[in-house]
PDB file of C-alpha atoms in Angstrom:
ATOM      1  CA  TRP F   1       4.754  27.048 -46.436  1.00 75.00           C
ATOM      2  CA  CYS F   2       2.001  26.626 -44.588  1.00 83.00           C
ATOM      3  CA  CYS F   3      -0.472  27.725 -46.182  1.00 81.00           C
ATOM      4  CA  LEU F   4      -2.696  28.659 -43.000  1.00 82.00           C
ATOM      5  CA  CYS F   5       0.080  29.808 -41.085  1.00 82.00           C
ATOM      6  CA  GLN F   6       3.260  31.241 -43.702  1.00 76.00           C
ATOM      7  CA  GLY F   7       5.030  28.490 -41.149  1.00 76.00           C
ATOM      8  CA  GLY F   8       6.096  25.439 -42.554  1.00 73.00           C
ATOM      9  CA  GLY F   9       5.122  23.001 -44.533  1.00 73.00           C
ATOM     10  CA  THR F  10       4.104  19.242 -42.473  1.00 85.00           C
ATOM     11  CA  TYR F  11       1.524  17.881 -45.375  1.00 91.00           C
ATOM     12  CA  CYS F  12       1.886  18.292 -49.235  1.00 91.00           C
ATOM     13  CA  CYS F  13      -1.672  18.321 -50.766  1.00 91.00           C
ATOM     14  CA  ASP F  14      -1.868  15.899 -53.362  1.00 92.00           C
ATOM     15  CA  ALA F  15      -4.540  17.708 -55.241  1.00 90.00           C
ATOM     16  CA  CYS F  16      -2.379  20.975 -55.835  1.00 87.00           C
ATOM     17  CA  ASN F  17       1.222  22.762 -54.593  1.00 83.00           C
ATOM     18  CA  ARG F  18      -0.587  24.053 -50.953  1.00 85.00           C
ATOM     19  CA  VAL F  19       0.957  22.105 -47.867  1.00 88.00           C
ATOM     20  CA  VAL F  20      -0.496  22.590 -44.470  1.00 90.00           C
ATOM     21  CA  CYS F  21       1.781  21.905 -40.984  1.00 90.00           C
ATOM     22  CA  ASN F  22       1.163  19.580 -38.202  1.00 89.00           C
ATOM     23  CA  GLU F  23       0.719  22.894 -35.824  1.00 89.00           C
ATOM     24  CA  CYS F  24      -2.396  23.812 -37.768  1.00 90.00           C
ATOM     25  CA  LEU F  25      -4.215  20.715 -39.004  1.00 91.00           C
ATOM     26  CA  LEU F  26      -3.892  17.997 -35.737  1.00 92.00           C
ATOM     27  CA  VAL F  27      -4.068  14.758 -36.742  1.00 92.00           C
ATOM     28  CA  PRO F  28      -4.445  12.238 -33.419  1.00 92.00           C
ATOM     29  CA  PRO F  29      -1.313  10.754 -32.370  1.00 91.00           C
ATOM     30  CA  ASN F  30      -2.507   7.589 -33.432  1.00 93.00           C
ATOM     31  CA  PHE F  31      -2.380   8.138 -37.436  1.00 93.00           C
ATOM     32  CA  VAL F  32       0.311  10.557 -37.549  1.00 91.00           C
ATOM     33  CA  GLU F  33       2.798   7.484 -38.997  1.00 91.00           C
ATOM     34  CA  VAL F  34      -0.683   6.037 -40.822  1.00 92.00           C
ATOM     35  CA  ILE F  35      -1.009   8.933 -42.769  1.00 92.00           C
ATOM     36  CA  LEU F  36       2.613   9.115 -44.341  1.00 90.00           C
ATOM     37  CA  SER F  37       1.026   5.636 -45.596  1.00 91.00           C
ATOM     38  CA  ASP F  38       1.882   5.388 -49.939  1.00 91.00           C
ATOM     39  CA  GLN F  39      -1.190   4.666 -50.664  1.00 92.00           C
ATOM     40  CA  VAL F  40      -2.414   7.552 -48.523  1.00 95.00           C
ATOM     41  CA  PHE F  41      -3.092  10.978 -50.260  1.00 95.00           C
ATOM     42  CA  PHE F  42      -3.735  14.661 -48.374  1.00 95.00           C
ATOM     43  CA  ILE F  43      -6.278  17.614 -49.380  1.00 94.00           C
ATOM     44  CA  CYS F  44      -5.831  20.636 -48.099  1.00 91.00           C
ATOM     45  CA  PRO F  45      -8.761  22.718 -47.034  1.00 89.00           C
ATOM     46  CA  GLY F  46      -8.611  25.265 -50.139  1.00 87.00           C
ATOM     47  CA  CYS F  47      -9.034  22.075 -52.464  1.00 90.00           C
ATOM     48  CA  HIS F  48     -11.816  21.052 -50.591  1.00 90.00           C
ATOM     49  CA  ASP F  49     -13.441  24.632 -50.192  1.00 86.00           C
ATOM     50  CA  GLU F  50     -13.175  23.920 -54.359  1.00 86.00           C
ATOM     51  CA  ARG F  51     -14.531  20.576 -54.003  1.00 87.00           C
ATOM     52  CA  ASP F  52     -18.091  21.612 -51.603  1.00 85.00           C
ATOM     53  CA  ARG F  53     -18.386  23.953 -54.497  1.00 84.00           C
ATOM     54  CA  LYS F  54     -18.753  21.679 -57.480  1.00 85.00           C
ATOM     55  CA  ALA F  55     -20.174  19.170 -54.972  1.00 82.00           C
ATOM     56  CA  GLY F  56     -23.229  21.395 -54.115  1.00 79.00           C
ATOM     57  CA  GLN F  57     -26.275  22.169 -56.570  1.00 70.00           C
ATOM     58  CA  GLY F  58     -25.853  25.783 -58.404  1.00 67.00           C
ATOM     59  CA  CYS F  59     -24.552  28.099 -56.019  1.00 67.00           C
ATOM     60  CA  LYS F  60     -24.633  26.171 -52.905  1.00 75.00           C
ATOM     61  CA  ARG F  61     -22.542  24.021 -51.166  1.00 76.00           C
ATOM     62  CA  ALA F  62     -22.564  20.927 -50.145  1.00 77.00           C
ATOM     63  CA  PHE F  63     -21.242  21.380 -46.706  1.00 82.00           C
ATOM     64  CA  LEU F  64     -19.067  17.950 -47.039  1.00 86.00           C
ATOM     65  CA  PRO F  65     -16.717  17.763 -43.565  1.00 90.00           C
ATOM     66  CA  TYR F  66     -13.599  18.326 -44.236  1.00 92.00           C
ATOM     67  CA  ASP F  67     -11.329  14.859 -43.028  1.00 93.00           C
ATOM     68  CA  GLY F  68      -8.453  15.737 -44.963  1.00 93.00           C
ATOM     69  CA  PHE F  69      -6.391  12.329 -45.193  1.00 96.00           C
ATOM     70  CA  PHE F  70      -8.106   9.924 -47.699  1.00 96.00           C
ATOM     71  CA  THR F  71      -6.975   6.756 -49.357  1.00 95.00           C
ATOM     72  CA  ARG F  72      -7.673   5.441 -53.285  1.00 93.00           C
ATOM     73  CA  THR F  73     -10.237   1.603 -53.485  1.00 91.00           C
ATOM     74  CA  ASP F  74     -10.087  -0.602 -56.306  1.00 88.00           C
ATOM     75  CA  ASN F  75     -12.999   0.908 -57.848  1.00 90.00           C
ATOM     76  CA  GLY F  76     -11.454   4.681 -57.244  1.00 87.00           C
ATOM     77  CA  ARG F  77     -13.717   5.623 -54.174  1.00 91.00           C
ATOM     78  CA  GLU F  78     -12.124   8.115 -51.757  1.00 92.00           C
ATOM     79  CA  VAL F  79     -11.666   6.539 -47.712  1.00 94.00           C
ATOM     80  CA  PRO F  80     -10.841   8.790 -45.339  1.00 94.00           C
ATOM     81  CA  VAL F  81      -8.344   7.689 -43.276  1.00 94.00           C
ATOM     82  CA  LEU F  82      -9.013   9.229 -39.527  1.00 95.00           C
ATOM     83  CA  PRO F  83     -11.609   8.465 -37.571  1.00 93.00           C
ATOM     84  CA  SER F  84     -13.028  11.672 -37.302  1.00 92.00           C
ATOM     85  CA  PRO F  85     -12.116  15.266 -39.086  1.00 92.00           C
ATOM     86  CA  PRO F  86      -8.791  16.452 -38.385  1.00 92.00           C
ATOM     87  CA  VAL F  87      -8.727  20.192 -35.567  1.00 91.00           C
ATOM     88  CA  ILE F  88      -8.071  23.228 -37.729  1.00 89.00           C
ATOM     89  CA  ARG F  89      -6.616  25.094 -35.583  1.00 85.00           C
ATOM     90  CA  HIS F  90      -5.286  28.379 -37.885  1.00 77.00           C
ATOM     91  CA  HIS F  91      -7.324  30.458 -39.440  1.00 73.00           C
ATOM     92  CA  TYR F  92      -5.446  31.651 -43.277  1.00 68.00           C
ATOM     93  CA  GLY F  93      -3.429  33.898 -43.885  1.00 65.00           C
ATOM     94  CA  MET F  94      -3.544  34.325 -47.283  1.00 64.00           C
ATOM     95  CA  SER F  95      -6.944  33.662 -49.260  1.00 63.00           C
ATOM     96  CA  SER F  96      -7.955  29.553 -49.236  1.00 57.00           C
ATOM     97  CA  ARG F  97      -7.104  28.733 -53.255  1.00 61.00           C
ATOM     98  CA  SER F  98      -3.788  32.065 -53.333  1.00 66.00           C
ATOM     99  CA  GLU F  99       0.030  30.046 -54.277  1.00 67.00           C
ATOM    100  CA  VAL F 100       2.939  32.632 -54.266  1.00 70.00           C
ATOM    101  CA  ASN F 101       4.052  32.808 -58.168  1.00 77.00           C
ATOM    102  CA  ASP F 102       8.386  31.946 -57.252  1.00 80.00           C
ATOM    103  CA  SER F 103       9.352  32.451 -61.318  1.00 86.00           C
ATOM    104  CA  PRO F 104      12.061  34.781 -61.262  1.00 90.00           C
ATOM    105  CA  LEU F 105      11.789  38.146 -59.886  1.00 90.00           C
ATOM    106  CA  ALA F 106      13.188  42.186 -59.974  1.00 91.00           C
ATOM    107  CA  ILE F 107      12.892  44.807 -57.574  1.00 90.00           C
ATOM    108  CA  ILE F 108      14.069  47.724 -58.576  1.00 88.00           C
ATOM    109  CA  HIS F 109      14.320  50.318 -57.295  1.00 88.00           C
ATOM    110  CA  LEU F 110      15.798  54.119 -59.115  1.00 85.00           C
ATOM    111  CA  HIS F 111      15.743  56.706 -56.791  1.00 87.00           C
ATOM    112  CA  LEU F 112      17.515  60.423 -56.831  1.00 86.00           C
ATOM    113  CA  SER F 113      20.800  60.964 -56.182  1.00 86.00           C
ATOM    114  CA  GLY F 114      21.715  61.662 -52.088  1.00 85.00           C
ATOM    115  CA  MET F 115      17.816  60.223 -51.209  1.00 85.00           C
ATOM    116  CA  VAL F 116      18.422  57.365 -48.083  1.00 85.00           C
ATOM    117  CA  VAL F 117      16.741  54.064 -49.211  1.00 85.00           C
ATOM    118  CA  ALA F 118      17.046  52.920 -45.763  1.00 84.00           C
ATOM    119  CA  GLY F 119      12.827  51.848 -44.783  1.00 84.00           C
ATOM    120  CA  THR F 120      11.628  52.158 -48.024  1.00 86.00           C
ATOM    121  CA  PRO F 121       9.104  49.910 -49.804  1.00 88.00           C
ATOM    122  CA  PRO F 122      10.750  47.848 -52.183  1.00 89.00           C
ATOM    123  CA  ARG F 123      13.531  46.883 -49.634  1.00 90.00           C
ATOM    124  CA  VAL F 124       9.815  46.335 -47.072  1.00 89.00           C
ATOM    125  CA  ILE F 125       8.743  44.083 -50.247  1.00 88.00           C
ATOM    126  CA  TYR F 126      11.942  42.507 -50.706  1.00 90.00           C
ATOM    127  CA  GLU F 127      12.193  40.999 -46.762  1.00 88.00           C
ATOM    128  CA  ASN F 128       8.786  40.018 -47.659  1.00 82.00           C
ATOM    129  CA  PHE F 129       9.129  38.211 -50.586  1.00 83.00           C
ATOM    130  CA  HIS F 130      12.367  36.865 -49.645  1.00 82.00           C
ATOM    131  CA  SER F 131      11.546  33.536 -47.626  1.00 75.00           C
ATOM    132  CA  TYR F 132       9.448  32.612 -50.256  1.00 76.00           C
ATOM    133  CA  PHE F 133      11.618  32.637 -53.010  1.00 83.00           C
ATOM    134  CA  ASP F 134      14.781  30.909 -54.347  1.00 83.00           C
ATOM    135  CA  LEU F 135      18.088  33.245 -53.908  1.00 81.00           C
ATOM    136  CA  LYS F 136      18.620  32.787 -57.846  1.00 86.00           C
ATOM    137  CA  ASN F 137      15.456  33.781 -58.109  1.00 89.00           C
ATOM    138  CA  LEU F 138      14.704  37.239 -56.022  1.00 92.00           C
ATOM    139  CA  LEU F 139      16.580  39.925 -57.411  1.00 92.00           C
ATOM    140  CA  LEU F 140      17.118  43.795 -55.985  1.00 93.00           C
ATOM    141  CA  LEU F 141      19.088  46.263 -56.908  1.00 91.00           C
ATOM    142  CA  GLU F 142      18.679  49.940 -55.380  1.00 92.00           C
ATOM    143  CA  LEU F 143      19.913  52.403 -57.987  1.00 89.00           C
ATOM    144  CA  GLU F 144      20.824  55.873 -57.958  1.00 89.00           C
ATOM    145  CA  PHE F 145      20.045  58.286 -61.016  1.00 84.00           C
ATOM    146  CA  ASP F 146      20.928  62.150 -62.041  1.00 85.00           C
ATOM    147  CA  CYS F 147      20.197  63.097 -64.995  1.00 80.00           C
ATOM    148  CA  GLY F 148      20.069  66.790 -65.202  1.00 79.00           C
ATOM    149  CA  THR F 149      22.620  67.083 -68.009  1.00 80.00           C
ATOM    150  CA  ALA F 150      22.934  65.709 -71.379  1.00 80.00           C
ATOM    151  CA  GLU F 151      25.794  63.989 -70.542  1.00 84.00           C
ATOM    152  CA  LYS F 152      24.755  62.583 -67.085  1.00 83.00           C
ATOM    153  CA  VAL F 153      20.957  61.423 -69.698  1.00 80.00           C
ATOM    154  CA  ALA F 154      24.110  59.354 -71.781  1.00 83.00           C
ATOM    155  CA  ALA F 155      25.258  57.938 -68.861  1.00 84.00           C
ATOM    156  CA  HIS F 156      22.492  57.241 -67.670  1.00 82.00           C
ATOM    157  CA  GLN F 157      20.757  55.159 -71.196  1.00 81.00           C
ATOM    158  CA  ARG F 158      24.176  52.994 -71.059  1.00 85.00           C
ATOM    159  CA  ARG F 159      23.778  51.657 -67.527  1.00 85.00           C
ATOM    160  CA  MET F 160      20.230  51.255 -68.022  1.00 83.00           C
ATOM    161  CA  ALA F 161      21.044  49.499 -71.311  1.00 84.00           C
ATOM    162  CA  GLU F 162      23.708  47.121 -68.946  1.00 87.00           C
ATOM    163  CA  VAL F 163      20.653  46.712 -66.393  1.00 86.00           C
ATOM    164  CA  ALA F 164      18.492  44.809 -69.111  1.00 85.00           C
ATOM    165  CA  GLU F 165      20.557  42.259 -70.515  1.00 87.00           C
ATOM    166  CA  ASP F 166      22.042  40.931 -67.534  1.00 89.00           C
ATOM    167  CA  LEU F 167      18.303  40.580 -66.173  1.00 88.00           C
ATOM    168  CA  ARG F 168      17.959  39.018 -70.160  1.00 86.00           C
ATOM    169  CA  MET F 169      20.950  37.087 -69.394  1.00 89.00           C
ATOM    170  CA  GLN F 170      19.747  35.622 -65.784  1.00 88.00           C
ATOM    171  CA  GLY F 171      15.989  34.692 -67.268  1.00 88.00           C
ATOM    172  CA  ILE F 172      14.498  37.441 -64.748  1.00 87.00           C
ATOM    173  CA  GLY F 173      11.400  38.250 -67.189  1.00 82.00           C
ATOM    174  CA  ARG F 174       9.356  40.249 -64.019  1.00 86.00           C
ATOM    175  CA  THR F 175      10.644  43.564 -62.731  1.00 85.00           C
ATOM    176  CA  VAL F 176       8.559  45.753 -59.573  1.00 85.00           C
ATOM    177  CA  LEU F 177      10.365  48.710 -60.416  1.00 83.00           C
ATOM    178  CA  PHE F 178       9.352  51.933 -58.018  1.00 85.00           C
ATOM    179  CA  ILE F 179      10.739  55.106 -59.035  1.00 83.00           C
ATOM    180  CA  SER F 180      11.489  57.667 -56.019  1.00 84.00           C
ATOM    181  CA  THR F 181      12.179  61.358 -56.102  1.00 83.00           C
ATOM    182  CA  HIS F 182      12.002  64.823 -54.264  1.00 83.00           C
ATOM    183  CA  SER F 183       9.361  67.718 -55.639  1.00 81.00           C
ATOM    184  CA  GLU F 184      10.039  71.127 -55.845  1.00 80.00           C
ATOM    185  CA  GLN F 185       7.504  72.610 -53.637  1.00 81.00           C
ATOM    186  CA  THR F 186       6.581  75.733 -55.422  1.00 82.00           C
ATOM    187  CA  ARG F 187       4.842  73.960 -58.647  1.00 78.00           C
ATOM    188  CA  GLY F 188       5.648  70.224 -58.138  1.00 78.00           C
ATOM    189  CA  ASP F 189       8.193  69.255 -60.388  1.00 80.00           C
ATOM    190  CA  LEU F 190      10.399  66.635 -60.140  1.00 80.00           C
ATOM    191  CA  PHE F 191      13.854  66.802 -59.476  1.00 83.00           C
ATOM    192  CA  ILE F 192      15.347  64.824 -61.563  1.00 80.00           C
ATOM    193  CA  GLY F 193      19.307  65.257 -60.799  1.00 83.00           C
ATOM    194  CA  ARG F 194      21.745  68.308 -60.432  1.00 83.00           C
ATOM    195  CA  ASP F 195      22.098  70.864 -62.955  1.00 77.00           C
ATOM    196  CA  GLY F 196      25.805  71.732 -62.495  1.00 69.00           C
ATOM    197  CA  GLN F 197      26.264  72.855 -59.718  1.00 66.00           C
ATOM    198  CA  PRO F 198      26.940  70.041 -57.086  1.00 64.00           C
ATOM    199  CA  GLU F 199      24.355  71.038 -54.769  1.00 65.00           C
ATOM    200  CA  LYS F 200      21.839  72.337 -57.038  1.00 80.00           C
ATOM    201  CA  TYR F 201      18.938  69.529 -58.604  1.00 81.00           C
ATOM    202  CA  PHE F 202      16.861  70.120 -60.960  1.00 76.00           C
ATOM    203  CA  SER F 203      13.642  69.755 -61.746  1.00 77.00           C
ATOM    204  CA  THR F 204      11.202  69.144 -64.458  1.00 74.00           C
ATOM    205  CA  GLU F 205       7.612  68.946 -65.342  1.00 70.00           C
ATOM    206  CA  VAL F 206       6.879  65.708 -65.691  1.00 59.00           C
ATOM    207  CA  GLU F 207       4.139  64.919 -68.954  1.00 52.00           C
ATOM    208  CA  ALA F 208       3.428  61.633 -68.823  1.00 37.00           C
ATOM    209  CA  VAL F 209       4.707  57.483 -67.242  1.00 35.00           C
ATOM    210  CA  CYS F 210       4.818  55.560 -69.781  1.00 34.00           C
ATOM    211  CA  ILE F 211       5.256  51.546 -70.172  1.00 32.00           C
ATOM    212  CA  SER F 212       7.403  50.395 -72.414  1.00 34.00           C
ATOM    213  CA  ALA F 213       9.557  46.839 -73.584  1.00 26.00           C
ATOM    214  CA  ILE F 214      12.493  46.055 -72.927  1.00 27.00           C
ATOM    215  CA  TRP F 215      13.440  43.838 -75.591  1.00 29.00           C
ATOM    216  CA  ARG F 216      11.735  41.392 -77.591  1.00 28.00           C
ATOM    217  CA  CYS F 217      12.207  37.695 -76.227  1.00 29.00           C
ATOM    218  CA  SER F 218      10.209  34.879 -75.035  1.00 28.00           C
ATOM    219  CA  THR F 219      10.679  36.468 -72.176  1.00 36.00           C
ATOM    220  CA  ASN F 220       8.090  39.847 -71.770  1.00 38.00           C
ATOM    221  CA  LEU F 221       9.544  41.862 -69.080  1.00 42.00           C
ATOM    222  CA  ASN F 222       8.518  45.628 -69.288  1.00 43.00           C
ATOM    223  CA  CYS F 223       9.525  48.843 -67.205  1.00 44.00           C
ATOM    224  CA  PHE F 224       8.062  51.985 -66.042  1.00 40.00           C
ATOM    225  CA  ALA F 225       8.868  55.210 -68.142  1.00 39.00           C
ATOM    226  CA  VAL F 226       8.620  58.670 -66.603  1.00 39.00           C
ATOM    227  CA  LEU F 227       9.021  61.430 -69.146  1.00 38.00           C
ATOM    228  CA  PRO F 228       9.775  65.290 -69.135  1.00 39.00           C
ATOM    229  CA  ARG F 229       8.011  68.084 -70.769  1.00 39.00           C
ATOM    230  CA  SER F 230      11.269  68.470 -72.634  1.00 38.00           C
ATOM    231  CA  GLY F 231      11.467  64.915 -73.652  1.00 36.00           C
ATOM    232  CA  ALA F 232      15.221  65.358 -73.716  1.00 34.00           C
ATOM    233  CA  ARG F 233      15.648  63.653 -69.935  1.00 38.00           C
ATOM    234  CA  THR F 234      14.477  60.407 -68.669  1.00 42.00           C
ATOM    235  CA  ILE F 235      14.993  58.683 -65.324  1.00 46.00           C
ATOM    236  CA  TRP F 236      14.884  54.923 -66.851  1.00 45.00           C
ATOM    237  CA  GLN F 237      15.412  54.447 -70.768  1.00 43.00           C
ATOM    238  CA  PHE F 238      16.182  51.191 -72.539  1.00 40.00           C
ATOM    239  CA  ALA F 239      17.216  51.504 -76.346  1.00 36.00           C
ATOM    240  CA  PRO F 240      15.582  49.885 -78.899  1.00 33.00           C
TER     241      PRO F 240
END
């Protein structure tokens, strides 16, 4: 993806993983075929900025012109290919040195049973990230929780253990976890499920939020656990 407009990429930088498209970097028509030669290498604007800072003295920049495309002589000297600097006609969509980490990621959304999840932040993030990832490396899990009784808590813990094992088998070592629920109007306690009656939700005071490892292996996958005051019911819990 183009590091300027986030569109399709054409020119791949030979010093990093970024690319720039031919809509953002304008090359004279008679040099389009020339720059595609195997002897020509490309330096993106971000790497040029880094080079420019290193070429300066102290905290000052050298303000070297951006030539973009180069060949290298026998003695290693870089020679610009274009007769004049190419025109950059787009601003950075992100920072000049930013890169997308597309290693496997799971976006997990635990939501109270009965909640509507359409348009929630996890879905928005997933749709935004979707274009940057291989489909097998980005996962969205929207899971209901109902921990209103001891039996439901036990069932939920078994289910979470299965989710953890499934993520481990898929080699997904990074997670972004969201927990969505409602709160009781008077005290602000969080609802964690239905307590006996189908329409009666049970709320409890949240005493602490902690981070606990799901398992110990080469992938360091962590999750957030919401612990009610009693300690008897947990929304997000895995067996060690």
